[in-house]
Short mmCIF file of C-alpha atoms and ligand atoms in Angstrom, two decimals:
data_model
loop_
_atom_site.label_atom_id
_atom_site.label_comp_id
_atom_site.label_asym_id
_atom_site.label_seq_id
_atom_site.Cartn_x
_atom_site.Cartn_y
_atom_site.Cartn_z
CA MET A 1 11.14 -14.51 -53.81
CA GLU A 2 9.40 -12.50 -51.38
CA ASN A 3 5.88 -13.11 -50.54
CA ARG A 4 3.43 -10.56 -50.77
CA VAL A 5 0.02 -11.53 -49.29
CA THR A 6 -1.43 -9.03 -48.01
CA GLU A 7 -5.49 -9.90 -47.45
CA VAL A 8 -7.69 -13.22 -47.04
CA ALA A 9 -11.08 -13.36 -46.95
CA VAL A 10 -12.88 -15.29 -43.46
CA GLY A 11 -16.37 -15.67 -44.14
CA SER A 12 -17.39 -12.17 -44.86
CA THR A 13 -14.31 -10.46 -42.98
CA ARG A 14 -11.52 -8.97 -45.08
CA LEU A 15 -8.42 -9.20 -43.15
CA HIS A 16 -5.40 -7.42 -44.36
CA ILE A 17 -1.77 -6.23 -43.15
CA ILE A 18 -0.57 -3.27 -44.07
CA GLN A 19 2.79 -1.02 -43.48
CA GLY A 20 1.61 1.88 -41.88
CA ASP A 21 0.97 4.06 -38.31
CA ILE A 22 -1.77 2.52 -35.70
CA THR A 23 -2.72 6.56 -34.66
CA LYS A 24 -3.34 7.27 -38.13
CA GLN A 25 -6.02 4.51 -38.50
CA GLY A 26 -9.73 5.32 -39.63
CA THR A 27 -10.97 1.51 -38.36
CA ASP A 28 -13.41 1.68 -35.57
CA ALA A 29 -11.03 0.80 -32.88
CA VAL A 30 -7.41 0.65 -32.49
CA VAL A 31 -5.86 -1.90 -30.54
CA ASN A 32 -3.00 -0.40 -28.01
CA ALA A 33 0.49 -2.56 -27.13
CA ALA A 34 -0.15 -1.12 -23.86
CA ASN A 35 1.57 -2.50 -20.16
CA SER A 36 -0.45 -3.14 -17.24
CA SER A 37 -0.65 0.36 -15.75
CA LEU A 38 -2.58 1.57 -18.33
CA MET A 39 -0.13 4.71 -17.75
CA GLY A 40 1.43 5.08 -21.32
CA GLY A 41 4.90 4.15 -21.95
CA GLY A 42 6.62 4.45 -25.33
CA GLY A 43 6.05 2.25 -28.93
CA VAL A 44 2.56 2.18 -29.58
CA ASP A 45 1.34 3.12 -26.14
CA GLY A 46 3.04 6.56 -26.38
CA ALA A 47 2.02 7.31 -30.15
CA ILE A 48 -1.29 7.19 -29.33
CA HIS A 49 -1.29 8.80 -25.69
CA ARG A 50 0.20 11.44 -27.99
CA ALA A 51 -2.19 11.04 -31.13
CA GLY A 52 -5.33 10.81 -29.18
CA GLY A 53 -4.65 13.39 -26.43
CA PRO A 54 -5.70 13.15 -22.69
CA ALA A 55 -8.85 12.39 -22.32
CA ILE A 56 -7.85 8.86 -23.72
CA LEU A 57 -5.11 8.94 -19.90
CA GLU A 58 -8.50 9.97 -17.76
CA GLU A 59 -10.58 6.90 -18.87
CA CYS A 60 -7.49 4.61 -18.28
CA LYS A 61 -7.35 6.60 -14.73
CA GLU A 62 -10.50 5.32 -13.71
CA ILE A 63 -10.23 1.76 -15.48
CA VAL A 64 -7.53 1.52 -13.00
CA SER A 65 -8.86 3.46 -10.25
CA ARG A 66 -11.75 0.49 -10.61
CA GLN A 67 -10.41 -2.78 -11.24
CA GLY A 68 -7.04 -3.01 -10.54
CA ARG A 69 -4.15 -3.36 -13.15
CA LEU A 70 -4.38 -5.03 -16.61
CA PRO A 71 -3.28 -8.69 -16.39
CA THR A 72 -1.71 -9.61 -19.18
CA GLY A 73 -3.67 -10.93 -21.66
CA LYS A 74 -6.65 -9.24 -20.72
CA ALA A 75 -8.22 -6.06 -22.42
CA VAL A 76 -10.26 -2.50 -22.23
CA ILE A 77 -11.95 -0.20 -24.28
CA THR A 78 -11.40 3.50 -24.20
CA THR A 79 -12.38 6.41 -25.97
CA GLY A 80 -10.31 7.46 -28.88
CA GLY A 81 -10.31 10.81 -28.29
CA ASN A 82 -8.19 12.85 -30.87
CA LEU A 83 -7.54 10.02 -32.83
CA ARG A 84 -9.70 9.19 -36.62
CA ALA A 85 -10.67 5.69 -34.34
CA ARG A 86 -13.38 6.07 -32.52
CA TYR A 87 -12.24 3.67 -29.92
CA VAL A 88 -8.65 2.21 -28.12
CA ILE A 89 -8.80 -0.85 -26.87
CA HIS A 90 -6.00 -1.52 -24.57
CA THR A 91 -4.50 -4.76 -24.31
CA VAL A 92 -1.14 -6.63 -22.78
CA GLY A 93 0.66 -8.84 -24.26
CA PRO A 94 3.17 -10.92 -22.56
CA VAL A 95 7.31 -10.32 -21.98
CA TRP A 96 8.93 -12.71 -23.93
CA ARG A 97 11.22 -14.89 -21.19
CA GLY A 98 11.91 -17.55 -23.93
CA GLY A 99 9.14 -18.91 -24.73
CA GLY A 100 8.44 -21.48 -21.65
CA LYS A 101 6.14 -19.30 -20.09
CA GLY A 102 3.13 -19.99 -21.70
CA GLU A 103 3.77 -16.41 -24.14
CA PRO A 104 1.64 -17.77 -26.95
CA ASP A 105 -1.68 -18.47 -25.54
CA LEU A 106 -1.33 -14.89 -23.49
CA LEU A 107 -0.82 -13.66 -26.50
CA ALA A 108 -3.39 -15.47 -28.61
CA SER A 109 -5.33 -13.95 -25.65
CA ALA A 110 -4.42 -10.85 -26.19
CA TYR A 111 -6.03 -11.07 -29.79
CA GLN A 112 -8.88 -13.00 -28.62
CA GLU A 113 -9.87 -10.63 -25.76
CA SER A 114 -9.88 -7.75 -28.46
CA LEU A 115 -11.43 -8.70 -30.74
CA ARG A 116 -13.93 -9.81 -28.06
CA LEU A 117 -14.43 -6.25 -26.45
CA ALA A 118 -15.10 -5.02 -30.41
CA VAL A 119 -17.67 -7.63 -31.56
CA GLU A 120 -19.40 -6.69 -28.40
CA ASN A 121 -19.43 -3.10 -28.89
CA LYS A 122 -20.71 -3.57 -32.22
CA MET A 123 -17.72 -1.98 -34.06
CA HIS A 124 -16.96 -3.10 -37.59
CA SER A 125 -13.49 -2.65 -38.34
CA ILE A 126 -10.10 -3.40 -36.01
CA SER A 127 -6.81 -2.58 -36.14
CA PHE A 128 -3.81 -3.77 -34.60
CA PRO A 129 -0.48 -3.17 -33.90
CA SER A 130 2.11 -6.04 -33.98
CA ILE A 131 1.73 -7.03 -30.03
CA SER A 132 4.77 -7.47 -27.95
CA THR A 133 7.35 -7.10 -30.60
CA GLY A 134 8.44 -4.46 -29.69
CA ILE A 135 9.62 -3.67 -26.24
CA TYR A 136 8.54 -6.78 -25.05
CA GLY A 137 10.73 -8.51 -26.96
CA TYR A 138 8.68 -11.42 -28.24
CA PRO A 139 9.68 -12.79 -32.03
CA VAL A 140 8.37 -11.58 -35.00
CA GLU A 141 7.65 -14.40 -36.74
CA ARG A 142 6.56 -16.39 -33.68
CA ALA A 143 4.02 -13.26 -32.85
CA ALA A 144 3.25 -13.13 -36.78
CA GLU A 145 1.79 -17.01 -36.64
CA VAL A 146 -0.44 -16.19 -33.36
CA ALA A 147 -1.08 -12.71 -34.43
CA VAL A 148 -2.38 -14.23 -37.37
CA GLY A 149 -3.62 -17.13 -36.97
CA THR A 150 -6.06 -16.14 -33.76
CA ALA A 151 -7.34 -13.49 -35.50
CA VAL A 152 -8.49 -16.33 -38.24
CA THR A 153 -9.58 -18.85 -35.56
CA PHE A 154 -11.99 -16.20 -34.09
CA LEU A 155 -13.27 -15.42 -37.05
CA ARG A 156 -14.14 -18.55 -38.32
CA GLN A 157 -15.97 -19.25 -34.92
CA GLY A 158 -17.12 -16.31 -33.94
CA PRO A 159 -21.02 -14.62 -35.13
CA ALA A 160 -19.68 -12.62 -38.31
CA ALA A 161 -19.69 -9.29 -37.30
CA LEU A 162 -16.51 -7.92 -38.17
CA GLU A 163 -15.94 -6.58 -41.28
CA GLU A 164 -12.24 -5.60 -41.93
CA VAL A 165 -9.14 -6.79 -39.76
CA VAL A 166 -6.08 -4.97 -39.95
CA PHE A 167 -2.63 -5.40 -38.94
CA VAL A 168 -0.73 -2.02 -38.62
CA LEU A 169 2.96 -2.95 -39.24
CA PHE A 170 5.18 -0.20 -38.11
CA ASP A 171 8.65 -1.66 -40.30
CA ASN A 172 9.67 -3.80 -43.35
CA LYS A 173 10.78 -6.83 -40.70
CA THR A 174 7.71 -6.89 -39.13
CA PHE A 175 5.30 -6.73 -42.40
CA ALA A 176 7.41 -9.58 -44.20
CA ALA A 177 7.41 -11.54 -40.97
CA TYR A 178 3.03 -10.99 -40.73
CA SER A 179 3.25 -11.35 -44.85
CA ARG A 180 4.91 -15.10 -44.52
CA ALA A 181 2.32 -15.99 -42.34
CA LEU A 182 -0.21 -15.17 -44.21
CA GLN A 183 1.16 -17.61 -47.18
CA GLU A 184 1.85 -20.14 -44.67
CA LEU A 185 -2.11 -19.82 -43.62
CA VAL A 186 -3.23 -19.85 -46.98
CA GLU A 187 -0.80 -22.73 -48.37
CA LYS A 188 -2.95 -24.85 -45.44
P1 ADP B 1 5.41 -4.13 -26.87
O1 ADP B 1 5.74 -3.61 -25.82
O2 ADP B 1 4.23 -4.84 -26.43
O3 ADP B 1 6.56 -4.72 -27.50
P2 ADP B 1 5.99 -1.69 -28.98
O4 ADP B 1 4.87 -0.67 -29.08
O5 ADP B 1 7.03 -1.61 -28.30
O6 ADP B 1 4.76 -2.90 -27.96
O7 ADP B 1 5.93 -2.56 -30.02
C1 ADP B 1 5.35 -3.17 -30.53
C2 ADP B 1 5.00 -2.74 -32.35
O8 ADP B 1 4.43 -1.54 -33.13
C3 ADP B 1 6.92 -2.76 -32.99
O9 ADP B 1 6.88 -3.56 -33.69
C4 ADP B 1 7.05 -1.28 -32.47
O10 ADP B 1 8.04 -1.16 -34.03
C5 ADP B 1 5.71 -0.70 -33.73
N1 ADP B 1 5.45 0.24 -33.42
C6 ADP B 1 5.15 0.79 -33.24
N2 ADP B 1 5.24 2.77 -33.25
C7 ADP B 1 4.41 1.77 -34.28
C8 ADP B 1 3.21 2.68 -34.75
N3 ADP B 1 2.75 4.42 -34.09
N4 ADP B 1 2.45 2.33 -35.49
C9 ADP B 1 2.23 1.03 -35.35
N5 ADP B 1 3.14 -0.31 -35.67
C10 ADP B 1 4.25 0.66 -34.41
#
């Protein structure tokens, strides 16, 4: 039978998964699966810039002129422009190179740094896409485990400031992988 775990509570935070479009979310922030140039691209990145308008790219350019390219595993924050979300948190996940090049730690870092920025900026809610599992080729089952596991560990350790963490998954296969990862966590 297909697992359909879609929600867990971690302290006072509701962590849940939905199938949908990250650009449509009304959380305080949405996370962009960006690349180091912060100049936009395909997938989530293209969709966020298209829907959010030029104000996002303006701020990205300022950030890059100030601090250079964004290293893998790091995160920065900009306006949400025309999006429902007030902020976009841009992070860079690792390109999959077989798993022996630090990919799991870099992916975990992308989630941690994004969550840390959300807490620092006193946000209550944040939506994530499935970072690195599109163009960057990270196997989705493994990425789901890292994504969900990192979020839960962060929420267990950190101050209970976030009320809602959402993973917004685009397709059936990705949704199913995240559902299984949540199921495994609940069974632990
Ligand atoms: P990366 O370059 O980090 O691999 P991608 O943007 O290529 O990032 O893909 C990451 C995941 O986001 C993939 O599962 C892709 O199908 C999904 N995706 C693409 N567009 C959207 C969207 N508008 N909302 C949510 N997820 C999306």
